[in-house]
Tab-separated table of C-alpha atoms and ligand atoms in Angstrom:
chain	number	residue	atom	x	y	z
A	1	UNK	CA	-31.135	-2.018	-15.389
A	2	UNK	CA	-27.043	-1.882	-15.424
A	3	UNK	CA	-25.515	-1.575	-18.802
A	4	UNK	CA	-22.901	-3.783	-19.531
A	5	UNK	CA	-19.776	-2.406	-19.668
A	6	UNK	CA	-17.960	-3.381	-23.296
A	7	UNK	CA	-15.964	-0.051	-24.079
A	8	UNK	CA	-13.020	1.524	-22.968
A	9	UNK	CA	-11.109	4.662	-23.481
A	10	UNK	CA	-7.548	5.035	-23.314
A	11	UNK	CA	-5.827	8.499	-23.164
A	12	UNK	CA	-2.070	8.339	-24.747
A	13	UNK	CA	-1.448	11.792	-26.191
A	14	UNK	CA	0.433	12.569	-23.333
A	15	UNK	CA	3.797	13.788	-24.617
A	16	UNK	CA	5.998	11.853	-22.081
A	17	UNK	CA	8.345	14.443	-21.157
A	18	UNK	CA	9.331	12.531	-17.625
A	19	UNK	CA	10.808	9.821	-19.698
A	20	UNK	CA	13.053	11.832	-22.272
A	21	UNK	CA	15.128	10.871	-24.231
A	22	UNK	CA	13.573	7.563	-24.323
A	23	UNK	CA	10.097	9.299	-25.597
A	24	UNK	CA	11.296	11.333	-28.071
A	25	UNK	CA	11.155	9.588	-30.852
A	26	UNK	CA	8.728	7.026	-29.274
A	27	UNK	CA	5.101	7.014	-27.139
A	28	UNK	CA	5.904	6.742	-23.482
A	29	UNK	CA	3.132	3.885	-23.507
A	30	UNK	CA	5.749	1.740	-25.554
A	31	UNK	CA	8.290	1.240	-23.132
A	32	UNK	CA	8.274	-2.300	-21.739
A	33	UNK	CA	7.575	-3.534	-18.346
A	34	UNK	CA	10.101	-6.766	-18.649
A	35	UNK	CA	9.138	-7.379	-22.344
A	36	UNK	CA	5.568	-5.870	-22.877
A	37	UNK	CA	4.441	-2.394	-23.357
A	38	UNK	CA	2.601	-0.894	-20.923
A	39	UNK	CA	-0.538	-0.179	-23.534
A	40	UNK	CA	-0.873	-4.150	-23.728
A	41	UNK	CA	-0.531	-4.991	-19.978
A	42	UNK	CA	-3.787	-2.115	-20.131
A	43	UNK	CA	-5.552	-3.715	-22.569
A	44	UNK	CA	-5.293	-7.049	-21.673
A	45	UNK	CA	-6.544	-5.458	-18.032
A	46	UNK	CA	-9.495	-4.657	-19.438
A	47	UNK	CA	-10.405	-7.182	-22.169
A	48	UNK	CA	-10.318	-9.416	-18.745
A	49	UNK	CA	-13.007	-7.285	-17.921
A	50	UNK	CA	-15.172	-7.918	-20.901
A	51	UNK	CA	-14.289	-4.944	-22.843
A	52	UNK	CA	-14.457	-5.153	-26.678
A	53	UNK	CA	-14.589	-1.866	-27.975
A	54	UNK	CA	-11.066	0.466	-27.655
A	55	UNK	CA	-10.861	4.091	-28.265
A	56	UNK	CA	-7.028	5.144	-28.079
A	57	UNK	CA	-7.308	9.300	-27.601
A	58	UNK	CA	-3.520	9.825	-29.450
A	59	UNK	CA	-1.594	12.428	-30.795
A	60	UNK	CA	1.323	13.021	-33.099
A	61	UNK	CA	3.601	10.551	-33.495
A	62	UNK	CA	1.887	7.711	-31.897
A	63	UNK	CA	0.755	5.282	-34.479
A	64	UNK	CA	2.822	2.465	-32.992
A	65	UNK	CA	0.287	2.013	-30.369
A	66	UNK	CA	-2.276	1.475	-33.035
A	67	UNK	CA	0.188	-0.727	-34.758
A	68	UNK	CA	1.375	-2.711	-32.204
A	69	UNK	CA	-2.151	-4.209	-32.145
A	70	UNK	CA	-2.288	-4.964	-35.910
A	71	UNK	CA	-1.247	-8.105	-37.737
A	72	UNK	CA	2.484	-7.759	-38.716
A	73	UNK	CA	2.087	-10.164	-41.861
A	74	UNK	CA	5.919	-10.297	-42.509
A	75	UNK	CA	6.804	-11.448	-38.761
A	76	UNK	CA	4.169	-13.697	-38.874
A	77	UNK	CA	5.719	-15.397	-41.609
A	78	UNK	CA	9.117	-15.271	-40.425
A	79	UNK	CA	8.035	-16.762	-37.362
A	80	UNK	CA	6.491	-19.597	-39.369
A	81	UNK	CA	9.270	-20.509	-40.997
A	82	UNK	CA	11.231	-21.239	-38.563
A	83	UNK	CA	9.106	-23.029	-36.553
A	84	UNK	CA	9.106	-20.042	-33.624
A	85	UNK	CA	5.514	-21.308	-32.180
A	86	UNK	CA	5.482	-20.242	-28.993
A	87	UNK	CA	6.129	-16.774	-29.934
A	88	UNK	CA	3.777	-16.500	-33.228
A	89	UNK	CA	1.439	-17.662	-30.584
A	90	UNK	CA	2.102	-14.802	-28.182
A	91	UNK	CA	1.436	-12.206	-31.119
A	92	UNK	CA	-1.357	-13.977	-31.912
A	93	UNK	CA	-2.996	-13.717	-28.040
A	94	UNK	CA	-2.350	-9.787	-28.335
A	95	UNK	CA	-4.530	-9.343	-31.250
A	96	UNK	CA	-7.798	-7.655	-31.257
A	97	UNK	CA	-10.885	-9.020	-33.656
A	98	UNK	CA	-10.934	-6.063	-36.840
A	99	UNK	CA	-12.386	-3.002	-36.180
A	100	UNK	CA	-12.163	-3.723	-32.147
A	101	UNK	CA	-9.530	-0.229	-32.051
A	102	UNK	CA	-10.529	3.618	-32.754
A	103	UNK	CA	-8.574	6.428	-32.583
A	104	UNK	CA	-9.474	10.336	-31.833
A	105	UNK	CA	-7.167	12.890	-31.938
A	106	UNK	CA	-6.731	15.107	-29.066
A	107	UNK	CA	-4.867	17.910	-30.476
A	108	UNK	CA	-3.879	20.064	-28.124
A	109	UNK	CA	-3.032	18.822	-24.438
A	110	UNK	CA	-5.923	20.306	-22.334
A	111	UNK	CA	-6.153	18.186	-19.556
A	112	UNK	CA	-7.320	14.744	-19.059
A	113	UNK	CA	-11.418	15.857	-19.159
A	114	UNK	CA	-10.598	17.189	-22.122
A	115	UNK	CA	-8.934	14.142	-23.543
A	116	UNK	CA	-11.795	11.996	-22.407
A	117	UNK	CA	-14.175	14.575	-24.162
A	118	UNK	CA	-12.487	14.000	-27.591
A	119	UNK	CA	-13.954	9.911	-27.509
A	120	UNK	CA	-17.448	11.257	-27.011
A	121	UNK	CA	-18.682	10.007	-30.513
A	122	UNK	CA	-17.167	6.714	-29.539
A	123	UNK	CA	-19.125	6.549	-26.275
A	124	UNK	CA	-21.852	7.666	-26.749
A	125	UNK	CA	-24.625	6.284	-24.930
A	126	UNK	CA	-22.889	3.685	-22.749
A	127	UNK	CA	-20.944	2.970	-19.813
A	128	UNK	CA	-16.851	3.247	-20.415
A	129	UNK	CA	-14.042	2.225	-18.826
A	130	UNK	CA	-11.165	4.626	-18.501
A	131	UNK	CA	-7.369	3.117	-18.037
A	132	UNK	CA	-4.232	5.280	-17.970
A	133	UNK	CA	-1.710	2.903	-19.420
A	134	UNK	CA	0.873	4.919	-16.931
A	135	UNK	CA	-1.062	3.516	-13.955
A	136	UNK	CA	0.163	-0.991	-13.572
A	137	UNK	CA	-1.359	-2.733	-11.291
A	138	UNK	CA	-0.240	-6.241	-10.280
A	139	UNK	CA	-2.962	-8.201	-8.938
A	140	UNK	CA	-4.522	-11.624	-9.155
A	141	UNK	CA	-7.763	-10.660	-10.502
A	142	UNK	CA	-6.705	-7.341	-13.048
A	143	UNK	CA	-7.199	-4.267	-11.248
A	144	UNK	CA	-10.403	-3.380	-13.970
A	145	UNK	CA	-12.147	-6.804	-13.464
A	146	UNK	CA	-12.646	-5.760	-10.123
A	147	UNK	CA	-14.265	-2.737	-10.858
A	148	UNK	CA	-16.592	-4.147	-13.592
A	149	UNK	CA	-17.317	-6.409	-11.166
A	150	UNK	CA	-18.174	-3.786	-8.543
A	151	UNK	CA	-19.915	-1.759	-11.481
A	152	UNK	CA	-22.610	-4.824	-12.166
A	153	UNK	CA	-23.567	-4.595	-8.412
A	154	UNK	CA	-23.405	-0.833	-7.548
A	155	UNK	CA	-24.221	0.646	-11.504
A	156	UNK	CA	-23.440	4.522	-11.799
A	157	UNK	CA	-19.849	5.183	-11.368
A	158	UNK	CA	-17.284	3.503	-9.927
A	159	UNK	CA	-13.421	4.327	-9.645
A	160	UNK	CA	-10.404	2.312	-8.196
A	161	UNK	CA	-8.590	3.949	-5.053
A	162	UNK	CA	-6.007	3.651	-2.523
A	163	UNK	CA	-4.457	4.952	-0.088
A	164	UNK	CA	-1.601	7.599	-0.236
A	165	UNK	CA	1.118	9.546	2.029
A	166	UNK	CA	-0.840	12.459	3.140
A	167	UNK	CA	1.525	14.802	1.768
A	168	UNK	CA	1.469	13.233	-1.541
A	169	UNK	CA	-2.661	14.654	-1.678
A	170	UNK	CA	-1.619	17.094	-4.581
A	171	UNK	CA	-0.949	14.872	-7.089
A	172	UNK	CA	-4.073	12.957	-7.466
A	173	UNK	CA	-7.591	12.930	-7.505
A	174	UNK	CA	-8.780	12.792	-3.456
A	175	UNK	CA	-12.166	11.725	-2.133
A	176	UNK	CA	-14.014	12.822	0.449
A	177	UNK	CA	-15.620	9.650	2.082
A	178	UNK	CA	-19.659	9.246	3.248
A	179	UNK	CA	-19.603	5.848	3.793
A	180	UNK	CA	-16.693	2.996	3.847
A	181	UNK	CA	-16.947	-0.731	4.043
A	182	UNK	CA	-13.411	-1.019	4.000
A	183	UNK	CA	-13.892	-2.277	0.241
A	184	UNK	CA	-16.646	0.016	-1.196
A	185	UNK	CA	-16.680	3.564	-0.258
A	186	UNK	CA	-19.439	5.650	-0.885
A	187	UNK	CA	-17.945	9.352	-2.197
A	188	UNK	CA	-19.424	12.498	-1.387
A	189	UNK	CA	-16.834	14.836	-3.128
A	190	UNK	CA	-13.859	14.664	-5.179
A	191	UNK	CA	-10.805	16.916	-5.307
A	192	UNK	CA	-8.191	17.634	-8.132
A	193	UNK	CA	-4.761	17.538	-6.558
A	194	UNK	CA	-5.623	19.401	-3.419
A	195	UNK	CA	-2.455	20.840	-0.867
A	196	UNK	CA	-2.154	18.132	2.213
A	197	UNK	CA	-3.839	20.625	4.368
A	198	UNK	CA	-7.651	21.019	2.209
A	199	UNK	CA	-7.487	17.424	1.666
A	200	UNK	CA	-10.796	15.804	2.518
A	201	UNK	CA	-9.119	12.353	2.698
A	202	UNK	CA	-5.803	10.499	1.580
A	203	UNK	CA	-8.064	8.012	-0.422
A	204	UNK	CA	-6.514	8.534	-4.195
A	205	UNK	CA	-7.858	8.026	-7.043
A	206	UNK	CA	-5.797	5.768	-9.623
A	207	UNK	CA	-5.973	5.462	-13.224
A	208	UNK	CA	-8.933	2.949	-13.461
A	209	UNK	CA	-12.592	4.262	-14.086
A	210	UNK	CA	-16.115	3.235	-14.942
A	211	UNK	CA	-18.301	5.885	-15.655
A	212	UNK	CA	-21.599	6.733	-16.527
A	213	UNK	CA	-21.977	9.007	-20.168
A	214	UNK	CA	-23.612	11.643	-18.584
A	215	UNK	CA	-20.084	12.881	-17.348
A	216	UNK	CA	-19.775	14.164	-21.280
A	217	UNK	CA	-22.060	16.889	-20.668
A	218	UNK	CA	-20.132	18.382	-17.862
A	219	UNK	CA	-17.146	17.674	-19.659
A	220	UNK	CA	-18.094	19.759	-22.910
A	221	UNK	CA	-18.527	22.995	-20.401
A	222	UNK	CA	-14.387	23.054	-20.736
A	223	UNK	CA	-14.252	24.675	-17.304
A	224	UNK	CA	-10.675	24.730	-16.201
A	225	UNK	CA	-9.552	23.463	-12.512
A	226	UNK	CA	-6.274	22.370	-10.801
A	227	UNK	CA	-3.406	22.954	-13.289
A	228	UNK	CA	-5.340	25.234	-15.378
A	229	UNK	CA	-6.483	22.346	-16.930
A	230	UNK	CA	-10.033	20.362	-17.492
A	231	UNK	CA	-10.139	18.076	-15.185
A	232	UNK	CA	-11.998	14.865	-15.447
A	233	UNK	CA	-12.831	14.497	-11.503
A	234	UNK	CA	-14.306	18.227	-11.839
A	235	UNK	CA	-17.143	16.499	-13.955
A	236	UNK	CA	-16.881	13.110	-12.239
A	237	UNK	CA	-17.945	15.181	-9.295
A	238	UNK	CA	-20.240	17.111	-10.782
A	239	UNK	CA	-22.458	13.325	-10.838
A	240	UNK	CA	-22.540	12.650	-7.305
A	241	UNK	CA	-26.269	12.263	-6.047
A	242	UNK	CA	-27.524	11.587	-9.377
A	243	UNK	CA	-26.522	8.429	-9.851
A	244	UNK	CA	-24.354	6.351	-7.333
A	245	UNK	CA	-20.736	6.889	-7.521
A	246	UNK	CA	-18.332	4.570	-5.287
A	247	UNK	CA	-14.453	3.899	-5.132
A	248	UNK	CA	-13.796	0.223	-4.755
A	249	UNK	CA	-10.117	-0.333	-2.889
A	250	UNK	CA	-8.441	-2.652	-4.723
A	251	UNK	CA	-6.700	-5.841	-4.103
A	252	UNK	CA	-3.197	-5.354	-5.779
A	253	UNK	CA	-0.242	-3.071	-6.068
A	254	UNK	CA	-0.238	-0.048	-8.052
A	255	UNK	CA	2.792	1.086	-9.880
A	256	UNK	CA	3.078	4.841	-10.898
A	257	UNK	CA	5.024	4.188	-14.307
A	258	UNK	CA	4.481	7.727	-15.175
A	259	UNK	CA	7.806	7.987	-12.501
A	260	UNK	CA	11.100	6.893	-13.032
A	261	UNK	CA	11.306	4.993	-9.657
A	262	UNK	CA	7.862	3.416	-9.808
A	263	UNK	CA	8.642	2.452	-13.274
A	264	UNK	CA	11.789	0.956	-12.270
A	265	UNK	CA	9.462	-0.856	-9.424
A	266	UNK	CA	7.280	-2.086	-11.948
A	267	UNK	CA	10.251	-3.889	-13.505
A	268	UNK	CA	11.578	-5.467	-10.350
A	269	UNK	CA	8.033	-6.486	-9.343
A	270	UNK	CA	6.561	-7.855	-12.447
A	271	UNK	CA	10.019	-10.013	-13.535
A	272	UNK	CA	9.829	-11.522	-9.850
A	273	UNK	CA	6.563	-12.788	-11.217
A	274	UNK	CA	7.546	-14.570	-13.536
A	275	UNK	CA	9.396	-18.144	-13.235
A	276	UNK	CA	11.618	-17.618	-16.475
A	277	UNK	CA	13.506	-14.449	-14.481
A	278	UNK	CA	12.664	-14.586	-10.935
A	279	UNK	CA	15.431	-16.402	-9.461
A	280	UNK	CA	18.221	-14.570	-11.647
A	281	UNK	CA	16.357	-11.291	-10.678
A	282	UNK	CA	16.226	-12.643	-7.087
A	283	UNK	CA	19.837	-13.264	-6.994
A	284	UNK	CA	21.424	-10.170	-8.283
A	285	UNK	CA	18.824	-7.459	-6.220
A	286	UNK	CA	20.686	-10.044	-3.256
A	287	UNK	CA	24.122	-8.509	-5.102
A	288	UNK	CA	22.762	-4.995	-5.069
A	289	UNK	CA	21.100	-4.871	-1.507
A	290	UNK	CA	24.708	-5.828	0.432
A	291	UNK	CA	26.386	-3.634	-2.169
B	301	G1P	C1	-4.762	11.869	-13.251
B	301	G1P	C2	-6.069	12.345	-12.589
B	301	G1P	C3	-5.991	12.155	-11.082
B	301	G1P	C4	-5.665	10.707	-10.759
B	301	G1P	C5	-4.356	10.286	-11.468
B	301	G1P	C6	-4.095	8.796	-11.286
B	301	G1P	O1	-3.724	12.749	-12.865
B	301	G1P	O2	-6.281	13.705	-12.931
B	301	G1P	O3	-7.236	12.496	-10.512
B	301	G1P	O4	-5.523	10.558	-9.354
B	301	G1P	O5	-4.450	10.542	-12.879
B	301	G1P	O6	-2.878	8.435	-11.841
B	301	G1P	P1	-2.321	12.849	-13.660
B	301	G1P	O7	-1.517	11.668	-13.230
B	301	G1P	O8	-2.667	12.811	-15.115
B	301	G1P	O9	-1.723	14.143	-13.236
């Protein structure tokens, strides 16, 4: 029988250093694509995909991301007052039912495996989903409702890839391919950031998991890989041919808003989107392009 899949995990301890000034004062996950952080647009993602239960794996100076989920009583009323209903109604769409959020502490910043390692007590037994709040997708269906979706057929393990430049290879997770339906590709290996020319494949791994428990106990052996750090696709690997481990390509865009440029893509992208600033958005990129 396949578990459903009701938790996810959501590493933000990173410190954000790409993005300073901005971040220093401030979790990278709070800047705003348009006018919403990027730690909503994730976990609206994946409460599309039936998730309840949240574990945000945070560090110092990152309570906002806890808070931004939390009633803010004195806006509320504000809001109230003067009859601002359409907004007091967005705020109220963000918010999770009580006790839907946990937090870990990571620490010390030992790699993503590691990160994933500190919301063991939080998994425990059952399936999770992973998002990286730095990875935005734009899609029709969210990027994570796919791969629950591909999750309740397949079971085991499933992660969201794409395509990549082949001499981009080193800086993401890389499979190396069995089988491929063109949507579902059954994965053989995995490889941490590996140079263009010991790449098994230019199919990437992006920042959307489901995975099996079981990856905890490879996990806890804190071996270090690419970076010197542990590396969650050491482990992930570590499960292929005990239970069945696919990556689904996608239907949408991926944004890299871990980058300056693919952040600044996101913007472009996602206000084109939307009918209150697409044509004004439209017009002046017109300005900028014959500039
Ligand atoms: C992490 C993973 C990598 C994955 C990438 C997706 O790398 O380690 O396998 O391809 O996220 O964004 P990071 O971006 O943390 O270096």
């Amino acid at each position: 029988m396949i578990k459903p899949l009701r938790k996810a995990v959501l590493p933000v301890a990173g410190l954000g250093t790409r993005f300073l000034p901005a971040t220093k004062a401030m979790a990278k996950e709070m800047l705003p694509v348009v006018d919403k952080p990027l730690i909503q647009y994730a976990v609206e993602e994946a409460r599309a995909a039936g998730i309840e239960q949240f574990c945000m794996v945070t560090g110092r100076g990152k309570t906002a991301l806890v808070e931004h989920f939390d009633i803010a009583f004195e806006l509320e009323a504000t809001l109230r007052e003067r009859g601002k209903t359409a907004e007091l109604q967005a705020l109220r769409d963000q918010q999770l039912p009580p006790g839907a959020i946990v937090t870990v502490r990571q620490q010390e910043p030992l790699g993503l495996g590691h990160a994933i390692w500190c919301a063991r007590a939080f998994i425990g037994d059952d399936p999770f989903a992973i998002l990286l709040p730095d990875d935005l997708v734009l899609a029709d269906t969210p990027c994570m409702k796919q791969l629950a979706d591909a999750y309740a057929e397949t079971g085991g393990c499933v992660v969201a890839v794409t395509e990549v430049p082949h001499d981009q290879t080193n800086r993401y997770g890389i499979l190396d391919i069995d089988s491929d339906d063109g949507r579902l590709v059954s994965v053989k290996g995995l490889v941490e950031k590996p140079k263009p020319e010991l790449a098994p494949s230019n199919l990437s791994i992006i920042g959307r998991y489901v995975l099996v428990p079981e990856v905890l106990r490879y996990l806890s052996c804190m071996e270090r890989g690419a970076g010197n750090e542990v590396q969650l696709t050491d482990a992930m690997a570590r499960l292929i041919g005990q239970v069945p481990f696919h990556g689904l390509r996608y239907e949408g865009t991926r944004f890299d808003c871990g980058d300056k440029a693919g952040f600044l893509e996101a913007q472009i992208a996602f206000a084109l989107k939307r009918p209150d600033l697409g044509p004004a958005v439209r017009a002046f990129l017109r300005k900028y392009a014959t500039a």
